[in-house]
């Protein structure tokens, strides 16, 4: 049973560029959340997708956007990259909270470096 | 807004010793999660605490939740080197109208167990 898979593993971009990160949730999961983890910090919630809609958003600017597809996979897009966007981006999946008390399952993350 | 504070942030302990990591949170949280992260790796779920007075144990780790004090603890018994990692607690905030939720993580406790 495949867990949460993310691609790519590493990415190097320059300031001002745009990036797309991808996530496939664990089998049986329909909800995807994205987190940004700066070096030495805890993950910070970016947003959550369910039924192809953004359901909740953390304190991140509109440069951060996402999408969820009918197969529950998701993308995170970041426009106009800044040096401060350098971080580990984690995708987590779960079943919709109404039906499950289980924890979110995290992928291995995408390490994004901005030069 | 839910805020989560962990202490200590760094912990160096000898093998065989006991210690406790504390997690305080600012507002009502239905659930409390503990995760482990090894260097360069993703987050691994350790415990999900669902109610006041909940206690869960796995090996040398035991977690508890006091919702009245807004406090969770992670107790380490007779530490071994393999427990060296960063431990995060995360509070859970549900948005019932939207059917969504988010996790708010503490900054993490970096544990080093010295032989």
mmCIF file of C-alpha atoms in Angstrom, chain A residues 37-83:
data_model
loop_
_atom_site.group_PDB
_atom_site.id
_atom_site.type_symbol
_atom_site.label_atom_id
_atom_site.label_comp_id
_atom_site.label_asym_id
_atom_site.label_seq_id
_atom_site.Cartn_x
_atom_site.Cartn_y
_atom_site.Cartn_z
ATOM 1 C CA UNK A 37 8.693 23.679 6.926
ATOM 2 C CA UNK A 38 11.561 26.136 7.167
ATOM 3 C CA UNK A 39 14.873 24.856 8.479
ATOM 4 C CA UNK A 40 14.721 24.261 12.222
ATOM 5 C CA UNK A 41 11.010 25.078 12.442
ATOM 6 C CA UNK A 42 7.765 23.177 12.704
ATOM 7 C CA UNK A 43 5.554 22.718 9.643
ATOM 8 C CA UNK A 44 3.231 25.632 8.887
ATOM 9 C CA UNK A 45 -0.184 25.001 7.355
ATOM 10 C CA UNK A 46 -0.633 26.412 3.866
ATOM 11 C CA UNK A 47 -4.037 25.071 2.805
ATOM 12 C CA UNK A 48 -6.272 22.019 2.642
ATOM 13 C CA UNK A 49 -8.162 20.546 -0.304
ATOM 14 C CA UNK A 50 -11.188 18.332 -0.307
ATOM 15 C CA UNK A 51 -13.574 17.563 -3.174
ATOM 16 C CA UNK A 52 -11.349 19.598 -5.484
ATOM 17 C CA UNK A 53 -11.870 22.794 -3.511
ATOM 18 C CA UNK A 54 -9.671 24.772 -1.144
ATOM 19 C CA UNK A 55 -11.406 24.370 2.205
ATOM 20 C CA UNK A 56 -9.064 26.157 4.567
ATOM 21 C CA UNK A 57 -6.071 28.413 4.229
ATOM 22 C CA UNK A 58 -3.268 29.438 6.553
ATOM 23 C CA UNK A 59 -1.431 32.773 6.613
ATOM 24 C CA UNK A 60 0.166 32.523 3.216
ATOM 25 C CA UNK A 61 -0.065 35.081 0.381
ATOM 26 C CA UNK A 62 -1.954 34.543 -2.843
ATOM 27 C CA UNK A 63 1.316 33.606 -4.535
ATOM 28 C CA UNK A 64 0.625 30.186 -3.060
ATOM 29 C CA UNK A 65 -2.169 28.390 -4.861
ATOM 30 C CA UNK A 66 -3.233 24.828 -5.309
ATOM 31 C CA UNK A 67 -5.402 22.369 -7.057
ATOM 32 C CA UNK A 68 -6.922 18.990 -6.353
ATOM 33 C CA UNK A 69 -7.810 16.565 -9.116
ATOM 34 C CA UNK A 70 -10.687 14.048 -9.288
ATOM 35 C CA UNK A 71 -8.283 11.248 -8.297
ATOM 36 C CA UNK A 72 -7.515 13.235 -5.079
ATOM 37 C CA UNK A 73 -3.958 14.083 -6.110
ATOM 38 C CA UNK A 74 -2.919 17.684 -5.608
ATOM 39 C CA UNK A 75 -0.558 20.373 -6.797
ATOM 40 C CA UNK A 76 0.972 23.312 -4.978
ATOM 41 C CA UNK A 77 1.942 26.285 -7.125
ATOM 42 C CA UNK A 78 4.107 29.141 -5.969
ATOM 43 C CA UNK A 79 4.530 32.232 -8.149
ATOM 44 C CA UNK A 80 7.123 35.019 -8.006
ATOM 45 C CA UNK A 81 9.453 32.997 -5.818
ATOM 46 C CA UNK A 82 11.284 34.763 -3.004
ATOM 47 C CA UNK A 83 14.404 33.703 -1.151
#
